Coordinates of C-alpha atoms and ligand atoms in Angstrom, one line a residue:
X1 CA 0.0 0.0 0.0
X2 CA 1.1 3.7 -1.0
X3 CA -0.4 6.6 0.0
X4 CA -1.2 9.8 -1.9
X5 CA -2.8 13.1 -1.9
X6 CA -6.8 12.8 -2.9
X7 CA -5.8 15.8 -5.3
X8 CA -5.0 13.2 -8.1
X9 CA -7.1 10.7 -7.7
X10 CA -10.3 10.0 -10.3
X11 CA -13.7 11.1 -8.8
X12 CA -15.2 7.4 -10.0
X13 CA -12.3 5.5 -7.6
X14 CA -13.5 8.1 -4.6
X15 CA -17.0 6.7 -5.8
X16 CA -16.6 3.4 -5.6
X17 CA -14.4 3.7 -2.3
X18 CA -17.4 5.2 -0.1
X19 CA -20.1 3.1 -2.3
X20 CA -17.9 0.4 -0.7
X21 CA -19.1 0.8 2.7
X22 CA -22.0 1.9 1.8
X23 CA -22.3 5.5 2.2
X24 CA -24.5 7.8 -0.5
X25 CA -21.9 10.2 -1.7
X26 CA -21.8 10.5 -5.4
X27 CA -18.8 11.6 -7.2
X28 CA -20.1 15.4 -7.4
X29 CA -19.9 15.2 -3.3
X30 CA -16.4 13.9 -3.8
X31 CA -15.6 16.8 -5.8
X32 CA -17.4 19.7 -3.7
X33 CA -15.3 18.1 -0.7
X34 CA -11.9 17.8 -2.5
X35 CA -12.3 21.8 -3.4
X36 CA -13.1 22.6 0.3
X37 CA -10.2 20.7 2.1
X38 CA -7.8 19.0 1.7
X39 CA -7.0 14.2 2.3
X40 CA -4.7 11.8 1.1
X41 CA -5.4 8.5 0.1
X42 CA -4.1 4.9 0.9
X43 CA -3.6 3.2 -2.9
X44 CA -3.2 -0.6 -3.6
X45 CA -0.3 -2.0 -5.8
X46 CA -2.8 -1.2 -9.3
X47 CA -4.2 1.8 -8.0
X48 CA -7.3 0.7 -6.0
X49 CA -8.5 3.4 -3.2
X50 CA -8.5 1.6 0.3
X51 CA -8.4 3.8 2.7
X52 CA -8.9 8.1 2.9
X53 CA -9.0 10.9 5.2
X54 CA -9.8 14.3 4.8
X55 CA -10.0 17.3 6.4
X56 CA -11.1 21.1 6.3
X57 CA -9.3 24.1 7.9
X58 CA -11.5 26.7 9.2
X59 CA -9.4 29.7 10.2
X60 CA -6.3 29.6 11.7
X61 CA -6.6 27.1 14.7
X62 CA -9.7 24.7 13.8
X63 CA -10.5 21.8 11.4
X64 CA -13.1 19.3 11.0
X65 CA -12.4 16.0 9.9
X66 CA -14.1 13.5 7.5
X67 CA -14.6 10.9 4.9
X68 CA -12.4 8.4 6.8
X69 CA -12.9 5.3 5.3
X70 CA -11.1 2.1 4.8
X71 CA -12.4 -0.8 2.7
X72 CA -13.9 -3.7 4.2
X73 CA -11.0 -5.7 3.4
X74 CA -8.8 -3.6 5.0
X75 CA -10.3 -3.3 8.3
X76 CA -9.1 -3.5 11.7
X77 CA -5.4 -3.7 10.6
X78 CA -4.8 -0.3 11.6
X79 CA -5.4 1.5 8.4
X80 CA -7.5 4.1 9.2
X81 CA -5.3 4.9 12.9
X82 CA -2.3 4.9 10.0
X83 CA -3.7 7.8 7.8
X84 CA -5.4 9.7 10.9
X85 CA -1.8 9.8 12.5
X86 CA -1.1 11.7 8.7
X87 CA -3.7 14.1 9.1
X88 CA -2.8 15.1 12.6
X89 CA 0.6 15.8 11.2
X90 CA -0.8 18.4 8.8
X91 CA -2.6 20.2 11.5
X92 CA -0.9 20.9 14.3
X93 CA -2.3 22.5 17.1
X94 CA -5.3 23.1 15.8
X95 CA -8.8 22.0 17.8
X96 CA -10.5 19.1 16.0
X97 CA -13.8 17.9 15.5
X98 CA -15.2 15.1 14.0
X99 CA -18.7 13.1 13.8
X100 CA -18.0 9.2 14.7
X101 CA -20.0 6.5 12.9
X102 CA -20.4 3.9 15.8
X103 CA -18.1 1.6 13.8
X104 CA -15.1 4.5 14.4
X105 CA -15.5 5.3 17.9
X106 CA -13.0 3.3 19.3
X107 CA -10.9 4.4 17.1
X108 CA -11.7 8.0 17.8
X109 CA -11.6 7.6 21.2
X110 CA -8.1 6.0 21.0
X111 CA -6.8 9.0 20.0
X112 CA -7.9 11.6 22.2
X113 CA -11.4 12.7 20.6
X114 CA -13.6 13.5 23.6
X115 CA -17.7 12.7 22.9
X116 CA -19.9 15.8 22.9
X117 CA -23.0 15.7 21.3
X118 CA -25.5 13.2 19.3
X119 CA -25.9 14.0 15.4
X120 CA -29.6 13.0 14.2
X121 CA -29.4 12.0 10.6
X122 CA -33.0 13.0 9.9
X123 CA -34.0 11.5 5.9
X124 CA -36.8 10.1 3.9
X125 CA -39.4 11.6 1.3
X126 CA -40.5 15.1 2.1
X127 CA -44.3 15.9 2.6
X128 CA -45.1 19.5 3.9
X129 CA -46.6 18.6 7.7
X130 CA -50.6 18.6 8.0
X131 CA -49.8 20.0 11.7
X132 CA -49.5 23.6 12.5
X133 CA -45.8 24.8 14.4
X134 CA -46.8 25.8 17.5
X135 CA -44.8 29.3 17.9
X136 CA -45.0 31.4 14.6
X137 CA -41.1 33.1 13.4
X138 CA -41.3 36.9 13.7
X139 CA -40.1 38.6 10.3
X140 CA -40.2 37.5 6.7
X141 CA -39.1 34.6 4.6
X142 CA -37.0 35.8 1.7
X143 CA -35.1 33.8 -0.7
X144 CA -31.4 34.7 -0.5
X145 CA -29.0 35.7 -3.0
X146 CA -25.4 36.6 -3.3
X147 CA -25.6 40.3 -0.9
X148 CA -26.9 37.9 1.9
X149 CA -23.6 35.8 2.0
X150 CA -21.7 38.1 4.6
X151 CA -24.6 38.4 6.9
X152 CA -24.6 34.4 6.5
X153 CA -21.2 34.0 7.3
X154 CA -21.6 35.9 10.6
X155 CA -24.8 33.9 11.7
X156 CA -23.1 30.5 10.9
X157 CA -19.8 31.9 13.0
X158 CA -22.2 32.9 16.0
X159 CA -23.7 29.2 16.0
X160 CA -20.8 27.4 15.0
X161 CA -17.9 29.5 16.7
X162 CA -15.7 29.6 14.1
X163 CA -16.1 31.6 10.7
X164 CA -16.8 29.3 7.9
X165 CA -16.1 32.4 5.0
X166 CA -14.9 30.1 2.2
X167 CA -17.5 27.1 2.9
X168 CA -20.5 29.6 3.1
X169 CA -19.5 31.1 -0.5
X170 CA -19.2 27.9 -2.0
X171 CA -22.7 26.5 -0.2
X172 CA -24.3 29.7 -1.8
X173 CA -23.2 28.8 -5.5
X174 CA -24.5 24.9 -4.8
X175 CA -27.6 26.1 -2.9
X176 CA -31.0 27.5 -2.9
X177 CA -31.4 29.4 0.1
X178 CA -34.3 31.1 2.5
X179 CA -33.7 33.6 5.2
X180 CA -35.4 35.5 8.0
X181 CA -35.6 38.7 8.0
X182 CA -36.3 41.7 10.9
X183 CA -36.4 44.5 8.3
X184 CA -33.0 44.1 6.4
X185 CA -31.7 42.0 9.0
X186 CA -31.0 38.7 8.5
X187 CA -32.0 36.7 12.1
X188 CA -32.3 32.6 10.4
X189 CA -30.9 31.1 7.1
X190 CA -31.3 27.1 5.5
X191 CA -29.3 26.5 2.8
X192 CA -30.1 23.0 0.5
X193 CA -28.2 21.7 -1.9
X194 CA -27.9 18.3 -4.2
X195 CA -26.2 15.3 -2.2
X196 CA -26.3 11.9 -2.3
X197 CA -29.5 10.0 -2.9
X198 CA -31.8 13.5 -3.2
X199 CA -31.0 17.1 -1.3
X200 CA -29.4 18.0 2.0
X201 CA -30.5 20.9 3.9
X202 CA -27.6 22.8 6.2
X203 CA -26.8 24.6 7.3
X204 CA -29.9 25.6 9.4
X205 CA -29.5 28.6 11.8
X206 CA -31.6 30.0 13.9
X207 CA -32.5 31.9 16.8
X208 CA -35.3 29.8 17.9
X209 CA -37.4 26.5 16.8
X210 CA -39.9 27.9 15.3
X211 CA -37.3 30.7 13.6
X212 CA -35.3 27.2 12.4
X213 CA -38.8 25.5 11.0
X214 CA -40.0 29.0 9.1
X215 CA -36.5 28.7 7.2
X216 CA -36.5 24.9 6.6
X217 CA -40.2 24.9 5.8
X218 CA -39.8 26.5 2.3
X219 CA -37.6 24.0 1.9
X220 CA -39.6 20.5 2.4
X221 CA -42.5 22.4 0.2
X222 CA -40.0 22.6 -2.4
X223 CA -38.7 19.1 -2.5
X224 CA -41.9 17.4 -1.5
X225 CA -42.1 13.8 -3.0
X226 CA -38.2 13.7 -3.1
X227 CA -35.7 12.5 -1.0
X228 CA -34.2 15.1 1.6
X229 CA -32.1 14.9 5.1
X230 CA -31.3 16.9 7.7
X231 CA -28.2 16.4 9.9
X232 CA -29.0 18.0 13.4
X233 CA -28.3 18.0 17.3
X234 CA -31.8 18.8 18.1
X235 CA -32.7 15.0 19.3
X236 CA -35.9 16.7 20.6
X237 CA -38.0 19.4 20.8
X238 CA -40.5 21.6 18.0
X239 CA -37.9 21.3 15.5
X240 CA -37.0 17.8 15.3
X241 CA -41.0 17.1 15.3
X242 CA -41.4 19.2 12.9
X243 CA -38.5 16.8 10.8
X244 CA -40.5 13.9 11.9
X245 CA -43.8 15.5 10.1
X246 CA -42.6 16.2 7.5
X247 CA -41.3 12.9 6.5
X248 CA -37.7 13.1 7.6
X249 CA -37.6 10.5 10.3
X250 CA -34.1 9.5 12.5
X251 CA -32.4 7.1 10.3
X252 CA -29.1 7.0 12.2
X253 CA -27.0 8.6 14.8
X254 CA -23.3 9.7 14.6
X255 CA -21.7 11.4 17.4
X256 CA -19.8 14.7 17.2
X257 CA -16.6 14.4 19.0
X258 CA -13.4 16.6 19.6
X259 CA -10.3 17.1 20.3
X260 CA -8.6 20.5 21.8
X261 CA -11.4 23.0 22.3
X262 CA -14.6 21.0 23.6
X263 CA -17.8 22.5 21.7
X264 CA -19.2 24.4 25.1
X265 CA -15.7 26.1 24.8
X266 CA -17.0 27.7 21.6
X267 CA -20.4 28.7 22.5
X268 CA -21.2 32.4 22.6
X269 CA -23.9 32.1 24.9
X270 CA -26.8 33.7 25.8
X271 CA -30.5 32.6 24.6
X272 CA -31.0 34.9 21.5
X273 CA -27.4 34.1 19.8
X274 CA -28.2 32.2 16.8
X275 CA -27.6 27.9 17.4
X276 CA -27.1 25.4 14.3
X277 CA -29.9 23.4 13.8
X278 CA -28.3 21.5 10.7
X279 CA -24.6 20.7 10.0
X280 CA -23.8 21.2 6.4
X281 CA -22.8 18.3 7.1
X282 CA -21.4 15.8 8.9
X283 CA -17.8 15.7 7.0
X284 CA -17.8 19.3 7.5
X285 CA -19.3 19.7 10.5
Ligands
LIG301 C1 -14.3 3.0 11.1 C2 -13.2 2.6 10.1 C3 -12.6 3.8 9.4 C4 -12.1 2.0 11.0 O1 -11.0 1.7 10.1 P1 -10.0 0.5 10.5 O2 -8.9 0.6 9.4 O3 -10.7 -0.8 10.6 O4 -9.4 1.0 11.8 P2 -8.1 0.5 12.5 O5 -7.7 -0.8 12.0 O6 -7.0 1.6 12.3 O7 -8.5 0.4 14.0 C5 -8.5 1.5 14.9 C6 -9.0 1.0 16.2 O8 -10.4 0.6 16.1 C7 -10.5 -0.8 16.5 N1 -11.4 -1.4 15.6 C8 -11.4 -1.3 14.3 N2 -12.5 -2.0 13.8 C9 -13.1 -2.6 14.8 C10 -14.2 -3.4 15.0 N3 -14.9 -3.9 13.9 N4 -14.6 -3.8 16.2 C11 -13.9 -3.4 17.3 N5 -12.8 -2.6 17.2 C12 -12.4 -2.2 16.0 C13 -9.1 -1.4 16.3 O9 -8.9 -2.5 17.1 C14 -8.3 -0.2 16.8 O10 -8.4 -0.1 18.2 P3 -7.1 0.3 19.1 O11 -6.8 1.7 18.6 O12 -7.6 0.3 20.5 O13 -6.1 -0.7 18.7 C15 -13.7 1.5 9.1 O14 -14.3 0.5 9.8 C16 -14.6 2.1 8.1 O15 -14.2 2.6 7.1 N6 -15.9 1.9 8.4 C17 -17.0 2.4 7.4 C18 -17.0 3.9 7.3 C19 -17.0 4.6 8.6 O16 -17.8 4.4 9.4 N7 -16.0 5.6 8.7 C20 -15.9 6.4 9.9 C21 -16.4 7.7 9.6 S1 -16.4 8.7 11.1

């Protein structure tokens, strides 16, 4: 086995790498990932991807990690602690976070990752809920367009706690998005995009649940009778029902985990600083 930077490397062997364990990324998600961050991969003697790891700087001291996989027949031989040990050397001192399938959580935990929070991965065919949201958003539903990406940026920061400058840009070109609006001020955004098996919505942020359904709502009325998911920490509460309603039931858990800077550490606090109710995803947090 060689390793080599995912740079090189054809979208349709990324493809059949993930489709190898199963997960729904098509080679378009490959692609949107590889121009966000940066991975290497582990190669056979003819080429064959077996093992990858990627990850995305945010900023100057932060990075998420994803799209760790190794091939079934690779398993448990210490592949996938092999490449991690590469990425760690590529970002030093920075904080690290991460969402653990339960197959990698040993490994994870192995080296250093501390568990914070349950990820829902919400998914199914979209139908606009029958059921009435029990608090109404105050302010107006807007699609968004390019002069909203600044305001975006600083609303993701807030409920992320980093800035995310590059990775809300791109997410506008691939997305359609609705926002919230207080006059000109933009208080809750969803973005959705193309990804895997149907569309993704995320990020989601919001003030408030029912600030977090009136963006997402536009959303499931638009993809209605197609396949959409939602990646979110909300394991309960009007906004997960409301994903539940409207078709998205939990169809797994992952678990966000770090390393450095726990998530509390990042919080800004305080009830009406806006939260993330969707990753963009779980690779990139
Ligand atoms: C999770 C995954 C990346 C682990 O890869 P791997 O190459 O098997 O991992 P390693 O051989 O380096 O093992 C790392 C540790 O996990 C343990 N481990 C690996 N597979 C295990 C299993 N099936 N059961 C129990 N422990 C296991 C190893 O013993 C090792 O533990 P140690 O550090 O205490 O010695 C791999 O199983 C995989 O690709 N799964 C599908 C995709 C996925 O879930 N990726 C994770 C995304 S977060």
């Amino acid at each position: 086995m060689r390793i080599a930077d995912i740079e090189g490397i054809g979208l349709d062997r990324l493809h059949a790498h993930s489709l190898s364990v199963g997960w729904p990324h098509r080679a378009e998600d490959w692609q949107f990932l590889r121009e966000l961050g940066h991975g290497f991969v582990a190669l056979d003697e003819i080429g064959r991807v077996l093992g990858s790891a990627m990850w995305f700087q945010y900023g100057p001291d932060f990075a998420t990690i994803g799209m760790v996989i190794t091939s079934p027949r690779l398993q448990t031989l210490g592949a996938a602690q092999w490449l991690m040990k590469r990425v760690f050397d590529k970002v030093p001192g920075r904080d690290l976070r991460l969402n653990a399938t339960r197959a990698a959580r040993r490994l994870y935990l192995s080296l250093d990752f501390q568990p914070e929070k349950t990820v829902y991965q919400c998914q199914g065919i979209a139908h606009v809920p029958t059921t009435a949201s029990p608090a109404k958003a105050c302010g107006d539903i807007r699609v968004l367009g390019e002069s909203d990406i600044l305001a975006a940026v600083e609303i993701d920061a807030a409920g992320f706690g980093v800035r995310r400058t590059v990775l809300i840009e791109k997410l506008f070109v691939h997305s359609s998005g609705y926002g919230l609006f207080d006059g000109k001020k933009l208080t809750a955004f969803a973005l959705c995009r193309p990804f895997g098996r149907g569309h993704v919505v995320g990020p989601i942020v919001a003030q408030s649940d029912a600030d977090a359904i009136a963006v997402v709502r536009p959303h499931v009325i638009d993809r209605s009778g197609s396949f959409l998911r939602v990646d979110t920490h909300m394991g309960n509460g009007e906004f997960a029902a409301f994903l539940s309603h409207a078709g998205l039931p939990v169809f797994d858990t992952v678990l966000t985990m770090s390393r450095g800077k726990r998530l509390a550490d990042f919080a800004a606090g305080g009830s009406a600083m806006p939260k993330t109710f969707a990753l963009a995803s779980q690779t990139l947090g």
